[in-house]
Amino acid sequence: MALQRWDPFAEMRRFQDHFERRLAPGFPVTGHRAVKNSWYIPLDAVEEGDDLLVRASVPGVKPEDIEVTIEDGILSIKGETTEEHEVKEGEYLMRERRSGSFHRSVRLPDTVDADKAETGYANGVLTIKLPKVEAQKAKRLEVTV
């Protein structure tokens, strides 16, 4: 176990990030400030066989309104949804559906081949399939006696 210097400000930043993600999910952290009309999309990254699968929940967003880029080992997902304007009497009692722009970036491991990436979209879930580089795959060696 290595010793680490305690940084009280890191604890405060971690608390602020947790607070903003859990209690104010419609306003993501960007430089520790909330960005109005921008929202945070949840991601899952899973290794399945020789592929890395990244799944992003983007319900209600048309596939043509989603931009996926990979540059310098960083996967970026951007898009925008428009708010449906409806004139009604009264006010919202609860409103959880998001509108506005979204952006999410994650660093990819060196073991994936970004040139062979494939995307798919079904039922509000964007799936990005990134195959592993042949030279980076683990090789099994036989132990001989």
PDB file of C-alpha atoms in Angstrom:
ATOM      1  CA  MET A   1       0.000   0.000   0.000  1.00  0.00           C
ATOM      2  CA  ALA A   2       1.442   3.361  -1.020  1.00  0.00           C
ATOM      3  CA  LEU A   3       1.141   6.475   1.065  1.00  0.00           C
ATOM      4  CA  GLN A   4      -0.778   9.342  -0.445  1.00  0.00           C
ATOM      5  CA  ARG A   5      -0.842  12.934   0.587  1.00  0.00           C
ATOM      6  CA  TRP A   6      -4.322  13.974   1.728  1.00  0.00           C
ATOM      7  CA  ASP A   7      -5.819  16.804  -0.285  1.00  0.00           C
ATOM      8  CA  PRO A   8      -8.868  18.319   1.460  1.00  0.00           C
ATOM      9  CA  PHE A   9      -9.820  20.226  -1.695  1.00  0.00           C
ATOM     10  CA  ALA A  10      -9.967  16.965  -3.662  1.00  0.00           C
ATOM     11  CA  GLU A  11     -12.481  15.690  -1.114  1.00  0.00           C
ATOM     12  CA  MET A  12     -14.556  18.838  -1.602  1.00  0.00           C
ATOM     13  CA  ARG A  13     -14.423  18.482  -5.408  1.00  0.00           C
ATOM     14  CA  ARG A  14     -15.448  14.823  -5.134  1.00  0.00           C
ATOM     15  CA  PHE A  15     -18.400  15.810  -2.911  1.00  0.00           C
ATOM     16  CA  GLN A  16     -19.431  18.547  -5.345  1.00  0.00           C
ATOM     17  CA  ASP A  17     -19.252  16.146  -8.313  1.00  0.00           C
ATOM     18  CA  HIS A  18     -21.326  13.584  -6.439  1.00  0.00           C
ATOM     19  CA  PHE A  19     -23.874  16.206  -5.417  1.00  0.00           C
ATOM     20  CA  GLU A  20     -24.232  17.580  -8.943  1.00  0.00           C
ATOM     21  CA  ARG A  21     -24.563  14.125 -10.513  1.00  0.00           C
ATOM     22  CA  ARG A  22     -27.045  12.737  -7.994  1.00  0.00           C
ATOM     23  CA  LEU A  23     -29.148  15.710  -6.982  1.00  0.00           C
ATOM     24  CA  ALA A  24     -28.953  17.864 -10.099  1.00  0.00           C
ATOM     25  CA  PRO A  25     -28.545  15.401 -12.980  1.00  0.00           C
ATOM     26  CA  GLY A  26     -29.879  17.846 -15.561  1.00  0.00           C
ATOM     27  CA  PHE A  27     -26.882  20.081 -15.072  1.00  0.00           C
ATOM     28  CA  PRO A  28     -23.588  18.255 -15.652  1.00  0.00           C
ATOM     29  CA  VAL A  29     -20.283  19.315 -14.212  1.00  0.00           C
ATOM     30  CA  THR A  30     -18.169  21.347 -16.624  1.00  0.00           C
ATOM     31  CA  GLY A  31     -15.310  22.993 -14.847  1.00  0.00           C
ATOM     32  CA  HIS A  32     -17.375  22.678 -11.638  1.00  0.00           C
ATOM     33  CA  ARG A  33     -20.131  24.854 -13.061  1.00  0.00           C
ATOM     34  CA  ALA A  34     -23.584  23.862 -14.195  1.00  0.00           C
ATOM     35  CA  VAL A  35     -24.281  24.383 -17.887  1.00  0.00           C
ATOM     36  CA  LYS A  36     -27.845  25.426 -18.609  1.00  0.00           C
ATOM     37  CA  ASN A  37     -29.704  23.523 -21.345  1.00  0.00           C
ATOM     38  CA  SER A  38     -27.052  20.824 -21.423  1.00  0.00           C
ATOM     39  CA  TRP A  39     -27.367  17.345 -19.993  1.00  0.00           C
ATOM     40  CA  TYR A  40     -25.343  14.296 -19.151  1.00  0.00           C
ATOM     41  CA  ILE A  41     -25.792  10.958 -20.947  1.00  0.00           C
ATOM     42  CA  PRO A  42     -25.039   7.727 -19.076  1.00  0.00           C
ATOM     43  CA  LEU A  43     -22.580   5.265 -20.618  1.00  0.00           C
ATOM     44  CA  ASP A  44     -21.694   1.605 -20.148  1.00  0.00           C
ATOM     45  CA  ALA A  45     -18.392   0.167 -21.380  1.00  0.00           C
ATOM     46  CA  VAL A  46     -18.170  -3.625 -21.559  1.00  0.00           C
ATOM     47  CA  GLU A  47     -15.585  -6.044 -22.935  1.00  0.00           C
ATOM     48  CA  GLU A  48     -17.242  -8.797 -24.933  1.00  0.00           C
ATOM     49  CA  GLY A  49     -14.789 -11.249 -26.437  1.00  0.00           C
ATOM     50  CA  ASP A  50     -12.390  -9.328 -28.662  1.00  0.00           C
ATOM     51  CA  ASP A  51     -14.483  -6.138 -28.664  1.00  0.00           C
ATOM     52  CA  LEU A  52     -15.088  -3.161 -26.413  1.00  0.00           C
ATOM     53  CA  LEU A  53     -18.752  -2.127 -26.485  1.00  0.00           C
ATOM     54  CA  VAL A  54     -19.790   1.353 -25.414  1.00  0.00           C
ATOM     55  CA  ARG A  55     -23.522   1.858 -24.918  1.00  0.00           C
ATOM     56  CA  ALA A  56     -25.041   5.305 -24.425  1.00  0.00           C
ATOM     57  CA  SER A  57     -28.632   5.989 -23.402  1.00  0.00           C
ATOM     58  CA  VAL A  58     -30.065   8.694 -25.653  1.00  0.00           C
ATOM     59  CA  PRO A  59     -33.837   8.173 -25.530  1.00  0.00           C
ATOM     60  CA  GLY A  60     -35.931  10.272 -27.847  1.00  0.00           C
ATOM     61  CA  VAL A  61     -32.943  11.387 -29.940  1.00  0.00           C
ATOM     62  CA  LYS A  62     -33.000  10.644 -33.653  1.00  0.00           C
ATOM     63  CA  PRO A  63     -29.904   8.809 -34.963  1.00  0.00           C
ATOM     64  CA  GLU A  64     -29.235  11.612 -37.461  1.00  0.00           C
ATOM     65  CA  ASP A  65     -29.027  14.089 -34.545  1.00  0.00           C
ATOM     66  CA  ILE A  66     -26.150  12.169 -32.904  1.00  0.00           C
ATOM     67  CA  GLU A  67     -22.510  12.852 -33.785  1.00  0.00           C
ATOM     68  CA  VAL A  68     -19.873  10.267 -32.823  1.00  0.00           C
ATOM     69  CA  THR A  69     -16.179  11.054 -33.272  1.00  0.00           C
ATOM     70  CA  ILE A  70     -12.907   9.424 -32.256  1.00  0.00           C
ATOM     71  CA  GLU A  71      -9.884  11.691 -32.187  1.00  0.00           C
ATOM     72  CA  ASP A  72      -6.548  11.145 -30.426  1.00  0.00           C
ATOM     73  CA  GLY A  73      -7.949   8.185 -28.495  1.00  0.00           C
ATOM     74  CA  ILE A  74     -10.995  10.095 -27.201  1.00  0.00           C
ATOM     75  CA  LEU A  75     -14.516   8.968 -28.055  1.00  0.00           C
ATOM     76  CA  SER A  76     -16.974  11.892 -28.165  1.00  0.00           C
ATOM     77  CA  ILE A  77     -20.749  11.678 -28.442  1.00  0.00           C
ATOM     78  CA  LYS A  78     -22.650  14.907 -29.142  1.00  0.00           C
ATOM     79  CA  GLY A  79     -26.216  15.730 -29.985  1.00  0.00           C
ATOM     80  CA  GLU A  80     -29.162  17.943 -29.373  1.00  0.00           C
ATOM     81  CA  THR A  81     -32.841  17.502 -28.728  1.00  0.00           C
ATOM     82  CA  THR A  82     -35.478  20.119 -29.222  1.00  0.00           C
ATOM     83  CA  GLU A  83     -38.164  20.915 -26.738  1.00  0.00           C
ATOM     84  CA  GLU A  84     -41.715  20.418 -27.853  1.00  0.00           C
ATOM     85  CA  HIS A  85     -43.503  23.677 -27.164  1.00  0.00           C
ATOM     86  CA  GLU A  86     -47.048  23.153 -26.083  1.00  0.00           C
ATOM     87  CA  VAL A  87     -49.294  25.824 -24.678  1.00  0.00           C
ATOM     88  CA  LYS A  88     -51.216  24.454 -21.723  1.00  0.00           C
ATOM     89  CA  GLU A  89     -53.079  25.862 -18.835  1.00  0.00           C
ATOM     90  CA  GLY A  90     -51.241  25.289 -15.583  1.00  0.00           C
ATOM     91  CA  GLU A  91     -47.652  24.395 -14.761  1.00  0.00           C
ATOM     92  CA  TYR A  92     -45.603  21.230 -14.712  1.00  0.00           C
ATOM     93  CA  LEU A  93     -45.838  19.232 -11.528  1.00  0.00           C
ATOM     94  CA  MET A  94     -42.875  17.105 -12.510  1.00  0.00           C
ATOM     95  CA  ARG A  95     -40.551  17.317 -15.477  1.00  0.00           C
ATOM     96  CA  GLU A  96     -37.698  14.848 -15.940  1.00  0.00           C
ATOM     97  CA  ARG A  97     -37.338  14.615 -19.719  1.00  0.00           C
ATOM     98  CA  ARG A  98     -34.369  16.577 -20.979  1.00  0.00           C
ATOM     99  CA  SER A  99     -33.992  18.891 -23.938  1.00  0.00           C
ATOM    100  CA  GLY A 100     -31.033  20.819 -25.241  1.00  0.00           C
ATOM    101  CA  SER A 101     -27.551  19.719 -26.171  1.00  0.00           C
ATOM    102  CA  PHE A 102     -25.519  16.862 -24.740  1.00  0.00           C
ATOM    103  CA  HIS A 103     -21.865  15.931 -24.960  1.00  0.00           C
ATOM    104  CA  ARG A 104     -19.897  13.082 -23.448  1.00  0.00           C
ATOM    105  CA  SER A 105     -16.235  12.181 -23.983  1.00  0.00           C
ATOM    106  CA  VAL A 106     -14.244   9.202 -22.712  1.00  0.00           C
ATOM    107  CA  ARG A 107     -10.644   8.155 -23.250  1.00  0.00           C
ATOM    108  CA  LEU A 108     -10.329   4.850 -25.062  1.00  0.00           C
ATOM    109  CA  PRO A 109      -7.706   2.250 -24.138  1.00  0.00           C
ATOM    110  CA  ASP A 110      -4.750   1.757 -26.463  1.00  0.00           C
ATOM    111  CA  THR A 111      -5.920  -1.801 -27.129  1.00  0.00           C
ATOM    112  CA  VAL A 112      -8.794  -0.808 -29.475  1.00  0.00           C
ATOM    113  CA  ASP A 113      -8.698  -0.187 -33.216  1.00  0.00           C
ATOM    114  CA  ALA A 114     -10.629   3.052 -33.716  1.00  0.00           C
ATOM    115  CA  ASP A 115     -10.455   2.712 -37.528  1.00  0.00           C
ATOM    116  CA  LYS A 116     -12.695  -0.384 -37.412  1.00  0.00           C
ATOM    117  CA  ALA A 117     -15.319   1.066 -35.063  1.00  0.00           C
ATOM    118  CA  GLU A 118     -18.985   0.405 -35.858  1.00  0.00           C
ATOM    119  CA  THR A 119     -22.099   2.118 -34.526  1.00  0.00           C
ATOM    120  CA  GLY A 120     -25.682   1.000 -34.088  1.00  0.00           C
ATOM    121  CA  TYR A 121     -28.828   2.552 -32.677  1.00  0.00           C
ATOM    122  CA  ALA A 122     -31.908   0.751 -31.361  1.00  0.00           C
ATOM    123  CA  ASN A 123     -34.588   1.620 -28.810  1.00  0.00           C
ATOM    124  CA  GLY A 124     -32.847   4.789 -27.609  1.00  0.00           C
ATOM    125  CA  VAL A 125     -29.481   3.103 -27.057  1.00  0.00           C
ATOM    126  CA  LEU A 126     -26.429   4.013 -29.138  1.00  0.00           C
ATOM    127  CA  THR A 127     -23.923   1.143 -29.341  1.00  0.00           C
ATOM    128  CA  ILE A 128     -20.331   1.653 -30.456  1.00  0.00           C
ATOM    129  CA  LYS A 129     -18.335  -1.518 -31.156  1.00  0.00           C
ATOM    130  CA  LEU A 130     -14.561  -1.132 -31.009  1.00  0.00           C
ATOM    131  CA  PRO A 131     -12.513  -4.239 -31.915  1.00  0.00           C
ATOM    132  CA  LYS A 132      -9.218  -4.857 -30.143  1.00  0.00           C
ATOM    133  CA  VAL A 133      -5.968  -4.464 -32.064  1.00  0.00           C
ATOM    134  CA  GLU A 134      -4.565  -7.872 -33.057  1.00  0.00           C
ATOM    135  CA  ALA A 135      -1.109  -7.122 -31.643  1.00  0.00           C
ATOM    136  CA  GLN A 136      -2.618  -6.027 -28.302  1.00  0.00           C
ATOM    137  CA  LYS A 137      -4.663  -9.161 -27.658  1.00  0.00           C
ATOM    138  CA  ALA A 138      -3.504 -11.334 -24.785  1.00  0.00           C
ATOM    139  CA  LYS A 139      -1.604 -14.430 -25.853  1.00  0.00           C
ATOM    140  CA  ARG A 140      -1.775 -17.636 -23.940  1.00  0.00           C
ATOM    141  CA  LEU A 141       1.526 -19.443 -23.443  1.00  0.00           C
ATOM    142  CA  GLU A 142       1.830 -23.110 -22.607  1.00  0.00           C
ATOM    143  CA  VAL A 143       3.921 -23.946 -19.571  1.00  0.00           C
ATOM    144  CA  THR A 144       6.182 -26.900 -20.306  1.00  0.00           C
ATOM    145  CA  VAL A 145       8.041 -29.038 -17.817  1.00  0.00           C
TER     146      VAL A 145
END
